[in-house]
mmCIF file of C-alpha atoms in Angstrom:
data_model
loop_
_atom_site.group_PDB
_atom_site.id
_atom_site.type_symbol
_atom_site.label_atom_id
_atom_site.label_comp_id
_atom_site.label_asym_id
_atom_site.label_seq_id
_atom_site.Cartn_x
_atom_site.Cartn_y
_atom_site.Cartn_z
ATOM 1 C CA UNK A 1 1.937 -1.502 -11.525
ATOM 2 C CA UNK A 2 0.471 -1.341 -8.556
ATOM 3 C CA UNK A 3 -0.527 -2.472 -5.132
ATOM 4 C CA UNK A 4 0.139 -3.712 -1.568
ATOM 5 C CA UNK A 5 -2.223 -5.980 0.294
ATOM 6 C CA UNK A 6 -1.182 -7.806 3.683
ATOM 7 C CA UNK A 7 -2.062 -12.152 4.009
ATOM 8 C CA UNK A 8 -3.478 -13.349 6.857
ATOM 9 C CA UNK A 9 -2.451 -17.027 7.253
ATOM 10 C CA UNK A 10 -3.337 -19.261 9.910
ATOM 11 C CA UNK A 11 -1.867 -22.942 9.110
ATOM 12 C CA UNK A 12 -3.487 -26.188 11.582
ATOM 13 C CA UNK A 13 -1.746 -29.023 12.099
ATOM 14 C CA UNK A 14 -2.874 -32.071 9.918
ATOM 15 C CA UNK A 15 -4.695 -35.296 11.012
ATOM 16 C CA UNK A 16 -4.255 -38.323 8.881
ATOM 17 C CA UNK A 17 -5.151 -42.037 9.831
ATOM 18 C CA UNK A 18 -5.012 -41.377 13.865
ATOM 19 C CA UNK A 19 -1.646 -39.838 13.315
ATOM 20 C CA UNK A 20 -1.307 -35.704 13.851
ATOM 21 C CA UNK A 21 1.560 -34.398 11.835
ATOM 22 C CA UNK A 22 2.998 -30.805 11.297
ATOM 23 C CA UNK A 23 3.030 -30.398 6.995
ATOM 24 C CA UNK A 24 6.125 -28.975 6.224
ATOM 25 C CA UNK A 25 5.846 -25.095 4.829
ATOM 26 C CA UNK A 26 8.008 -23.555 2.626
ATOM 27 C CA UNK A 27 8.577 -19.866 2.200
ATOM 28 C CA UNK A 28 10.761 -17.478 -0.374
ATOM 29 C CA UNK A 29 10.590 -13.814 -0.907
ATOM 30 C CA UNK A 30 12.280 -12.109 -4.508
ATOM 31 C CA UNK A 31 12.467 -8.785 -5.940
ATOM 32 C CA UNK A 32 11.237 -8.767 -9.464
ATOM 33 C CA UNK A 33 8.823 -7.025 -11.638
ATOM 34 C CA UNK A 34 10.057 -3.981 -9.578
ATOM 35 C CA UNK A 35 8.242 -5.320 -6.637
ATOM 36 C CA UNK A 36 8.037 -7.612 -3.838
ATOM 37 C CA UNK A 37 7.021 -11.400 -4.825
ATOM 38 C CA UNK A 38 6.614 -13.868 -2.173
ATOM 39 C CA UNK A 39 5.526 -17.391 -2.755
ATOM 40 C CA UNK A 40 4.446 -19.648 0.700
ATOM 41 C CA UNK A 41 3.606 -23.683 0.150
ATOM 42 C CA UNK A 42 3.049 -26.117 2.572
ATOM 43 C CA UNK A 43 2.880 -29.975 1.723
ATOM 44 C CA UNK A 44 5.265 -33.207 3.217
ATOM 45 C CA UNK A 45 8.208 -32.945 1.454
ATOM 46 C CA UNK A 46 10.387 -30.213 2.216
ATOM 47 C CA UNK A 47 12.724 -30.501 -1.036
ATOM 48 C CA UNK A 48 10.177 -31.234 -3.228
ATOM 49 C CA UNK A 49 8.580 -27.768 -1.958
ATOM 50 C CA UNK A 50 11.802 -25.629 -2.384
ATOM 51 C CA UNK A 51 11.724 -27.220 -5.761
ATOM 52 C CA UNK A 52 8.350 -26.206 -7.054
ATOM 53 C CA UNK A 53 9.213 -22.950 -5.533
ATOM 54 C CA UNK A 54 12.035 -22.230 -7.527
ATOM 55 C CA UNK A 55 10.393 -23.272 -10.710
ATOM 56 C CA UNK A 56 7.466 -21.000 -9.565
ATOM 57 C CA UNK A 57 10.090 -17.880 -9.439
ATOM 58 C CA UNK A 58 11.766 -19.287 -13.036
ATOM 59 C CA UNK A 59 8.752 -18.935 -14.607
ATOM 60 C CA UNK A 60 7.963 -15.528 -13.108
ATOM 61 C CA UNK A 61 11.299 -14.261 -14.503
ATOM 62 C CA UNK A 62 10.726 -15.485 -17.351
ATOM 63 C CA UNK A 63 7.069 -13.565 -17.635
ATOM 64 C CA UNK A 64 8.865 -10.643 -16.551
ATOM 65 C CA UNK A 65 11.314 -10.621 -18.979
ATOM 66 C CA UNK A 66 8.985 -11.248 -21.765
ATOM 67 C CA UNK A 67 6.656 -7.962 -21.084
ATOM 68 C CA UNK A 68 9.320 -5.916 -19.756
ATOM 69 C CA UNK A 69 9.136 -2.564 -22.091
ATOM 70 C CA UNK A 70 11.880 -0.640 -20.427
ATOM 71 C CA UNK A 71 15.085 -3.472 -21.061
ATOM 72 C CA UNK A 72 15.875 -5.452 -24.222
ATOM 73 C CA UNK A 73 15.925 -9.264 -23.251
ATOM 74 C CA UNK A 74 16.451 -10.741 -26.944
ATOM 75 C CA UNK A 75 14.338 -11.505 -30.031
ATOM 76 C CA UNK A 76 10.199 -11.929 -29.417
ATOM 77 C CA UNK A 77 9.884 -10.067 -26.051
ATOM 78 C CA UNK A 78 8.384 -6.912 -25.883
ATOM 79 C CA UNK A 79 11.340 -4.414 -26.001
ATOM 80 C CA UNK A 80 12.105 -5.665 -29.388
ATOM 81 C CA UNK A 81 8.355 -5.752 -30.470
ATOM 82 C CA UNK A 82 8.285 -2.113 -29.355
ATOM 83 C CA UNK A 83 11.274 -1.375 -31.276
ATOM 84 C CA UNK A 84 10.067 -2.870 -34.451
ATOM 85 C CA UNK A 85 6.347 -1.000 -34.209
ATOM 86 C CA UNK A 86 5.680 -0.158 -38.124
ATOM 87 C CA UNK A 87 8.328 -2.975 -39.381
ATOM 88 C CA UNK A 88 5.624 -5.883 -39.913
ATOM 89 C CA UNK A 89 4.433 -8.579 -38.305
ATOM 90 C CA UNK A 90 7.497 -9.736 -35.138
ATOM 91 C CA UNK A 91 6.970 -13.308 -33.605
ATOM 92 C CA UNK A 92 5.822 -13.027 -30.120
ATOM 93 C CA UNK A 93 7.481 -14.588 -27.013
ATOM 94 C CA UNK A 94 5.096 -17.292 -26.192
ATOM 95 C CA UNK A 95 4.164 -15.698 -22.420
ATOM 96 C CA UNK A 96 3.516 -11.883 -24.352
ATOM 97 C CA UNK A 97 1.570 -13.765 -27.107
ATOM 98 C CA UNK A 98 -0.575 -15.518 -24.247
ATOM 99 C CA UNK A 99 -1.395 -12.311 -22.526
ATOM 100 C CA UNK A 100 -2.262 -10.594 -24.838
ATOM 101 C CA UNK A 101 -4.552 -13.251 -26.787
ATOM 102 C CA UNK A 102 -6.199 -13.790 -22.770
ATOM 103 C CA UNK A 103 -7.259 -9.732 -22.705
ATOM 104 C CA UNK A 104 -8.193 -9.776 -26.325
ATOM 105 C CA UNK A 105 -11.727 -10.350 -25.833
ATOM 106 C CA UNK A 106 -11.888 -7.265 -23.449
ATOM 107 C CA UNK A 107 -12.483 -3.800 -24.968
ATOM 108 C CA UNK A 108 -12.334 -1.466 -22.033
ATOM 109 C CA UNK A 109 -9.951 1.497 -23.744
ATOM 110 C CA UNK A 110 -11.664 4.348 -22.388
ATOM 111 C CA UNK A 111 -10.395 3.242 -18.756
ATOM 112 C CA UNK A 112 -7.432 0.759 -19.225
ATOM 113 C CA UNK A 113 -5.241 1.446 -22.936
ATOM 114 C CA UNK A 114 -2.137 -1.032 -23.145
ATOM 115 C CA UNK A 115 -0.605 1.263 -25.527
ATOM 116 C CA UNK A 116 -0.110 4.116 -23.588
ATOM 117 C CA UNK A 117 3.449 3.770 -23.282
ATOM 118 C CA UNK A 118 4.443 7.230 -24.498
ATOM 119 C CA UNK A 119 2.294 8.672 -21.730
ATOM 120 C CA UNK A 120 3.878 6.493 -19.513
ATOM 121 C CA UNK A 121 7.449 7.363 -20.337
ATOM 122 C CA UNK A 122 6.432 11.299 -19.863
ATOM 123 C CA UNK A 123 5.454 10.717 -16.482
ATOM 124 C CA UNK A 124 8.312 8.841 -15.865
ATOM 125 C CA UNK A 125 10.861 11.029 -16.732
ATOM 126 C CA UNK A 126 8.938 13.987 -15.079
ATOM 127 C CA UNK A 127 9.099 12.081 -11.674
ATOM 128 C CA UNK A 128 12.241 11.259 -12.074
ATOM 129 C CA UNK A 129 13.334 15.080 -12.065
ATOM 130 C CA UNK A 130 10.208 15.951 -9.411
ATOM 131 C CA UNK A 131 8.526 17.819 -12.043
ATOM 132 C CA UNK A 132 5.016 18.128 -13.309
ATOM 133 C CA UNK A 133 4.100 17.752 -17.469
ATOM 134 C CA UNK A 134 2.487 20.748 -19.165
ATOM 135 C CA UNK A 135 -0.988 20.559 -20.573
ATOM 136 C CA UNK A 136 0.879 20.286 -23.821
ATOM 137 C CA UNK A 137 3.284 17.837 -23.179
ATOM 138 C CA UNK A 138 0.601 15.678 -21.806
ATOM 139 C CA UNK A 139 -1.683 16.174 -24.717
ATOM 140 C CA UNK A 140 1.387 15.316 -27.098
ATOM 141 C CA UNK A 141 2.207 12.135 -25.121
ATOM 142 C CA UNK A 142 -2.187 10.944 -25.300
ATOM 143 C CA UNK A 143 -1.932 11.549 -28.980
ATOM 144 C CA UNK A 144 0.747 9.321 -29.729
ATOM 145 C CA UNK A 145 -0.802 6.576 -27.961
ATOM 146 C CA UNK A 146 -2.261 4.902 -30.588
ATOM 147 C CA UNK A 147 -5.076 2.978 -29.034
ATOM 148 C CA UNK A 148 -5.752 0.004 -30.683
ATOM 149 C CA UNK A 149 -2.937 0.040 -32.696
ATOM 150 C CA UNK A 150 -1.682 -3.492 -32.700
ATOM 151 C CA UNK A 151 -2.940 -6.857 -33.977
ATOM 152 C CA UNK A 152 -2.309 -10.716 -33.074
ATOM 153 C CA UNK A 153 -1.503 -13.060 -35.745
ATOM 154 C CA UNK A 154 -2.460 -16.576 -35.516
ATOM 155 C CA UNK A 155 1.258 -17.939 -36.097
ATOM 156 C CA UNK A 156 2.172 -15.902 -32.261
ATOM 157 C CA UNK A 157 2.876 -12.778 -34.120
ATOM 158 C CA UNK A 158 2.847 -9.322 -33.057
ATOM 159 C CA UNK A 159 1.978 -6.579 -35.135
ATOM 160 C CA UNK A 160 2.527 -2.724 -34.029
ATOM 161 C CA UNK A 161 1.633 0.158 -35.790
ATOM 162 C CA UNK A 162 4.570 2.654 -36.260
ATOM 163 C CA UNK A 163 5.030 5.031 -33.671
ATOM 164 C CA UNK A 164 3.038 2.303 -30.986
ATOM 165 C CA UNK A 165 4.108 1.156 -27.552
ATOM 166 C CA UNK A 166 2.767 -1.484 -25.579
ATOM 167 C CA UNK A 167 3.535 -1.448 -21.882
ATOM 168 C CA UNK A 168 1.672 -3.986 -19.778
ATOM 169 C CA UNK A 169 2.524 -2.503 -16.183
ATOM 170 C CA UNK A 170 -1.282 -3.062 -15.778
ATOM 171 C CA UNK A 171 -1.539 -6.135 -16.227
ATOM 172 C CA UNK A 172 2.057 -8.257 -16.092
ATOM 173 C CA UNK A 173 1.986 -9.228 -12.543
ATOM 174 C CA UNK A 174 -1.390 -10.197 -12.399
ATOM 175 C CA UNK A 175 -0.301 -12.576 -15.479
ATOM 176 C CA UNK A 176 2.715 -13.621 -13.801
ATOM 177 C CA UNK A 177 0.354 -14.553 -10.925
ATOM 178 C CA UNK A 178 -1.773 -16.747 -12.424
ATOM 179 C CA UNK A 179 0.837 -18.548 -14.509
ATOM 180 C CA UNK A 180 2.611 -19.197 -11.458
ATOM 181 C CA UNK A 181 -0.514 -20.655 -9.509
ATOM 182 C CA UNK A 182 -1.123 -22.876 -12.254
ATOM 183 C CA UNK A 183 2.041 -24.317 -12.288
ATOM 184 C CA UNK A 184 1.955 -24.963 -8.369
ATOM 185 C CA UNK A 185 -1.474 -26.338 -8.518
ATOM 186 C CA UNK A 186 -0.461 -28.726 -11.012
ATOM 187 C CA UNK A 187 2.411 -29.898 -8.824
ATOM 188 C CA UNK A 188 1.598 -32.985 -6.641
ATOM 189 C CA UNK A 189 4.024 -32.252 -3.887
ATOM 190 C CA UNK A 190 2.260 -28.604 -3.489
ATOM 191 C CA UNK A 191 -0.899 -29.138 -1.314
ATOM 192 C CA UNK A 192 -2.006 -25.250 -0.494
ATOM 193 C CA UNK A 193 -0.122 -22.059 -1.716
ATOM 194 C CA UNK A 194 -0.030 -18.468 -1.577
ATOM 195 C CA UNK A 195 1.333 -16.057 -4.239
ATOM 196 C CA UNK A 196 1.519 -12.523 -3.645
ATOM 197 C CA UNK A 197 3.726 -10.300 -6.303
ATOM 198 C CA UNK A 198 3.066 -6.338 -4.825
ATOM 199 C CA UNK A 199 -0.554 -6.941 -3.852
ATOM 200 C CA UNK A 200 -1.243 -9.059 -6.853
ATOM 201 C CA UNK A 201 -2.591 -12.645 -4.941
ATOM 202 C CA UNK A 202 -3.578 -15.811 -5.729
ATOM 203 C CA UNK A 203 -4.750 -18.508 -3.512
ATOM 204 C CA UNK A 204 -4.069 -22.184 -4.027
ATOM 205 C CA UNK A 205 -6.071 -25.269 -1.604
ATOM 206 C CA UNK A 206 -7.672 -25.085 1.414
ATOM 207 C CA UNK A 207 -5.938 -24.665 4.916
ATOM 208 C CA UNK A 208 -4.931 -27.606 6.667
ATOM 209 C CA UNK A 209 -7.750 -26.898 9.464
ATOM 210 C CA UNK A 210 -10.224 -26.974 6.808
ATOM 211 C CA UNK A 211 -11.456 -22.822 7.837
ATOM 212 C CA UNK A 212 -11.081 -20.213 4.567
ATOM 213 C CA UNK A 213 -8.403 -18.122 3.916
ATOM 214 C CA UNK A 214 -8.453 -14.637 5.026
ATOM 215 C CA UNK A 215 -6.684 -11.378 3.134
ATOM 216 C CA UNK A 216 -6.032 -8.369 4.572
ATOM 217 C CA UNK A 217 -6.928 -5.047 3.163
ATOM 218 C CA UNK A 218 -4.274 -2.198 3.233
ATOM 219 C CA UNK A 219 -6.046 0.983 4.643
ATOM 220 C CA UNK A 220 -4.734 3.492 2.039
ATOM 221 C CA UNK A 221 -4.264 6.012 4.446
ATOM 222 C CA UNK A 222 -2.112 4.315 6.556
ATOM 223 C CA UNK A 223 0.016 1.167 6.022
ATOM 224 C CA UNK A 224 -0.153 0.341 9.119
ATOM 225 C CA UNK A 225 -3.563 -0.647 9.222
ATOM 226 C CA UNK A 226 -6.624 -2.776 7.564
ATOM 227 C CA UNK A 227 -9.818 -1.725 6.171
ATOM 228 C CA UNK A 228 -11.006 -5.524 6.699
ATOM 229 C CA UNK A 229 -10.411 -8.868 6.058
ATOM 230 C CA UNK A 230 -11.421 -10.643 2.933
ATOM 231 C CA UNK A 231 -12.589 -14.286 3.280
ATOM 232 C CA UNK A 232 -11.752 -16.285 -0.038
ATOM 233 C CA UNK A 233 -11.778 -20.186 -0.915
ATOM 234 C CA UNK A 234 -9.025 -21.727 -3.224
ATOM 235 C CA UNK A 235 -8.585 -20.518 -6.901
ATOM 236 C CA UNK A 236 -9.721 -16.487 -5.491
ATOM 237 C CA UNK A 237 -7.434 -14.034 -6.899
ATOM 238 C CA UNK A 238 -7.480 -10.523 -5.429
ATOM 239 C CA UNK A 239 -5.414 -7.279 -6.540
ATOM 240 C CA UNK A 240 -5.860 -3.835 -5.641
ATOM 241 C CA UNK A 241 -4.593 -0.750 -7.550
ATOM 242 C CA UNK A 242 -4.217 2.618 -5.139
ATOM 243 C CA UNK A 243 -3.080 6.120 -5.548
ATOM 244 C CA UNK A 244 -0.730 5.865 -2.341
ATOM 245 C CA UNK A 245 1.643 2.624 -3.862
ATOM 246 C CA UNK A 246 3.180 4.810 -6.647
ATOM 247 C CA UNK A 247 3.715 8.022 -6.718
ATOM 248 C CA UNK A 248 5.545 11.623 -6.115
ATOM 249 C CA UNK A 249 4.413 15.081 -4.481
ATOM 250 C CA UNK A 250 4.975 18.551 -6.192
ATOM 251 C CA UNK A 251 3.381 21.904 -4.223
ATOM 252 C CA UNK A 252 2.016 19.541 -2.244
ATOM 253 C CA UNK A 253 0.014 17.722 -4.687
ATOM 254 C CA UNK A 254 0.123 13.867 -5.344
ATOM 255 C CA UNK A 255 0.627 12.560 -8.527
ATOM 256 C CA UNK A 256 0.580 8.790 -8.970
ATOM 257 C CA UNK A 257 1.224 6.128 -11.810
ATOM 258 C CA UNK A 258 -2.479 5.057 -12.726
ATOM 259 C CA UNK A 259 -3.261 7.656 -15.735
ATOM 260 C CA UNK A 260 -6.754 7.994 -17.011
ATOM 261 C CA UNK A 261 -6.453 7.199 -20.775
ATOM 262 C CA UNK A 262 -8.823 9.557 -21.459
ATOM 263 C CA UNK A 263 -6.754 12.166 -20.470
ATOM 264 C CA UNK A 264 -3.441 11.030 -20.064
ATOM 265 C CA UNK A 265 -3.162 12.545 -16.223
ATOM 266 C CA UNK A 266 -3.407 10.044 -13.170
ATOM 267 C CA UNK A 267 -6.911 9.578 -12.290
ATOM 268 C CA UNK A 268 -8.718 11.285 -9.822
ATOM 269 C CA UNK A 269 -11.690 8.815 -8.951
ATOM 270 C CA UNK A 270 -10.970 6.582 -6.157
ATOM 271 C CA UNK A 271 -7.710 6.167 -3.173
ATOM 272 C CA UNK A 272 -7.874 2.444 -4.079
ATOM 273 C CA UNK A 273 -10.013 -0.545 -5.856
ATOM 274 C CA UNK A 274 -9.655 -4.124 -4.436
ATOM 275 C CA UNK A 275 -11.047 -6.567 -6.797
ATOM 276 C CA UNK A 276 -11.716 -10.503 -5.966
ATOM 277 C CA UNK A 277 -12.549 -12.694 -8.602
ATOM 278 C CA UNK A 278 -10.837 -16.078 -10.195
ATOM 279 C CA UNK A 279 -8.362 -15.099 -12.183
ATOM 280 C CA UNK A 280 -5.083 -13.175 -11.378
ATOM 281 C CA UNK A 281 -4.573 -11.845 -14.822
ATOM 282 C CA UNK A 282 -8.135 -10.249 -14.740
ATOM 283 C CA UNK A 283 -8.201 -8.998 -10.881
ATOM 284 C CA UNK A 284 -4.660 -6.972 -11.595
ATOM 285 C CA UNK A 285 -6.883 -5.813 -15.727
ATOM 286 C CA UNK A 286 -10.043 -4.782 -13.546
ATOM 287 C CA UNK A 287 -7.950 -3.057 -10.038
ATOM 288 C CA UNK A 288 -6.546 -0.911 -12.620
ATOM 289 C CA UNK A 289 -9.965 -0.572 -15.151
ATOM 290 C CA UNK A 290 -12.209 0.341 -12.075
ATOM 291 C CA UNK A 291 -9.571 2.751 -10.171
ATOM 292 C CA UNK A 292 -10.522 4.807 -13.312
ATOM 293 C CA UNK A 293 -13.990 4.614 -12.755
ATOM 294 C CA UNK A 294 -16.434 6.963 -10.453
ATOM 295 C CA UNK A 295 -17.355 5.054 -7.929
ATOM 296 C CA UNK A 296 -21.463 4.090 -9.085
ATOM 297 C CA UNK A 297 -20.026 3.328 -12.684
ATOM 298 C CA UNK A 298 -17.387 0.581 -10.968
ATOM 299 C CA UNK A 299 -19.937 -0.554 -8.463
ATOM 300 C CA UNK A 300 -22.348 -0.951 -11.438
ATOM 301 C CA UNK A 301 -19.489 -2.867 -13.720
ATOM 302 C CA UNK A 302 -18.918 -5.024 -10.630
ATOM 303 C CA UNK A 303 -22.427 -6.071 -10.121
ATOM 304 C CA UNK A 304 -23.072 -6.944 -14.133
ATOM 305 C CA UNK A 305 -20.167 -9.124 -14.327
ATOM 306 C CA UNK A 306 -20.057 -12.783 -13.283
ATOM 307 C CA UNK A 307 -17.766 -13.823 -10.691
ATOM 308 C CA UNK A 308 -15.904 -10.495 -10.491
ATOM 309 C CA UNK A 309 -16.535 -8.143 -6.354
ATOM 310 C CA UNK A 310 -14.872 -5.321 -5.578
ATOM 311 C CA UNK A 311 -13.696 -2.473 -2.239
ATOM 312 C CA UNK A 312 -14.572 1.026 -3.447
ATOM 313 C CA UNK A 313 -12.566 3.728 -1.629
ATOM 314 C CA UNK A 314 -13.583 6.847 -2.783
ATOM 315 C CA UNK A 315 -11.539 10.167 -2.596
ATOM 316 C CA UNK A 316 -13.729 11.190 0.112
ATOM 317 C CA UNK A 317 -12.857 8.032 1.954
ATOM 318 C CA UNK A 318 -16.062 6.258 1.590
ATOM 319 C CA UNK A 319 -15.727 3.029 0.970
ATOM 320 C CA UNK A 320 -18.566 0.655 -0.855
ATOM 321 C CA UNK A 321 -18.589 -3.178 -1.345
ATOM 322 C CA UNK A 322 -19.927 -5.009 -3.997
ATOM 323 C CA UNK A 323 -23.145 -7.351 -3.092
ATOM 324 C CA UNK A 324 -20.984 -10.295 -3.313
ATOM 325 C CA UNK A 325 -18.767 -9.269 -1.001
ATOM 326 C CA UNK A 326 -21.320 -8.466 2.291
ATOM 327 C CA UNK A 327 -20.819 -11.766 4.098
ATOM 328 C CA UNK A 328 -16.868 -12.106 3.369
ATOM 329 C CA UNK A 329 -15.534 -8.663 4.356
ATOM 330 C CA UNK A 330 -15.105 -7.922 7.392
ATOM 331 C CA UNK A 331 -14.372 -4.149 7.810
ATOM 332 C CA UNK A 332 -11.857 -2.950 10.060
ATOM 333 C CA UNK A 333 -14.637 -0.381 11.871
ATOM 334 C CA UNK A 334 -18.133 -0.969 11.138
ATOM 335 C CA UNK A 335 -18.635 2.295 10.013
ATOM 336 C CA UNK A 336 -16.318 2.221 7.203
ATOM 337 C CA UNK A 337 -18.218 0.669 4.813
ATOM 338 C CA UNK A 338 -21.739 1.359 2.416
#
């Protein structure tokens, strides 16, 4: 779903045994997952770079094929799971299955529902003709949701309730993130990396001058500018989930993709929600969770919950920072933040 955030990267030139030596940095940019991914290593081989790149993007496409809901892409992925909801048990493709079993053990339904795709296809088709849902429609859409209404087996199986779809726009990317990452960290020739899929980022060794990295925050209001600068260390993931990356206008008002399951309309809480933690899968679950949220109820969730800091802009364009977050963002004006 979701989210643009801009990378500051300053790279130093290496010193090893008296020797100074430029490391070699390689860059790609793709479309998939109907956004932008780019993925930027630096190490001493060149080929052994584009390599691990191109691996990197295989086994985002493959993700992205998996948890696609809109196209079929064969047996197991979640097209077909969707159109088998109420015919038993379907075996899983292995990325889907993994997701999945990774959110399992988080119950959040009343802000982030991974079965709203009937909701989701209303809205859709609405935008697509630059029209707005009636109360009814809406209401209709909600009902057939079906929270809940889907179980993992332990042989990888799937199991949907008739009438269910899953659609993990919430939570793919992120996924397809941190997969990624884990490949590239495990790759010898890859000494620092940085993986950025439509705001979705993950952050992979140190920079060659030894200083942290430093992410820039999109100022909803204008794309042209920051709100601040994140410092993060290697492993930090960081997504952000905004009402201005998605969206259409009718009569002037905005209506974007992030709906409030509760309702089934787009929320109405914040502009955006930047969250910084360690996991991509769980900064792109949480962006999306907490842009749902008022404002003291996110900022309260943040500060409960190990290892997880977030950027609150509100609708009124305050913005608030989580306590572990004070001494690494750097706001564009001083005054901006709370």
């Amino acid at each position: 779903m979701k989210k643009l955030l801009a990378s500051l990267l300053v790279f130093s030139s290496l010193t090893c045994a008296g020797c100074f030596f430029q490391p070699e940095k390689q860059e790609d940019t793709r479309f998939m997952m109907d956004t932008i991914v780019s993925i930027s290593t630096t190490g001493k081989d060149r080929q052994a770079l584009t390599q691990a790149t191109n691996d990197a993007f295989t086994l985002f496409q493959t993700i992205a094929d998996e948890t696609d809901s809109y196209t079929a892409h064969g047996p197991g992925t979640l097209f077909a799971v969707n159109e088998a909801a109420g015919k038993g048990p379907q075996k899983a493709a292995p990325h889907l299955y993994d997701l999945l079993k990774t959110l399992q053990p988080y119950h959040h339904e009343d802000e982030i529902c991974l079965t709203l795709g009937p909701s989701i296809a209303l809205w859709n088709r609405h935008k697509a003709e630059n029209t707005v849902p009636t109360e009814e429609e809406a209401a209709e859409a909600l009902a057939q949701s079906r929270r809940g209404q889907y179980s993992l087996g332990d042989g990888g199986t799937l199991t949907l309730a008739a009438g269910t779809q899953i659609d993990l726009g919430a939570v793919a990317k992120g996924y397809a993130v941190e997969q990624a990452a884990q490949q590239l960290a495990g790759n010898k020739a890859v000494q620092s990396a940085l993986i950025n899929a439509g705001g979705n980022i993950k952050v992979i060794g140190k920079k060659e001058d030894g200083s942290a990295w430093r992410i820039g925050v999109q100022d909803p209001a204008n794309a042209e500018k920051l709100l601040g600068t994140i410092t993060v260390d290697s492993g930090t993931a960081i997504a952000t989930s905004g009402d201005y990356q998605r969206y259409y206008e009718v009569n002037g008002i905005r209506y974007h993709h992030i709906l409030d399951p509760r309702t089934g309309w787009p929320a109405r809480q914040a502009h955006a929600v930047t969250v910084v933690t360690r996991s991509a899968t769980l900064s792109d679950y949480y962006s999306t969770m907490l842009f749902v949220m008022p404002r003291e109820k996110a900022l309260e969730f943040a500060e409960a919950t190990p290892d997880l800091d977030i950027i609150y802009e509100a609708l009124d364009g305050t913005v608030s920072v989580s306590s572990g977050l004070k001494d690494r963002f750097t706001p564009s004006s001083q005054g901006a933040s709370s």
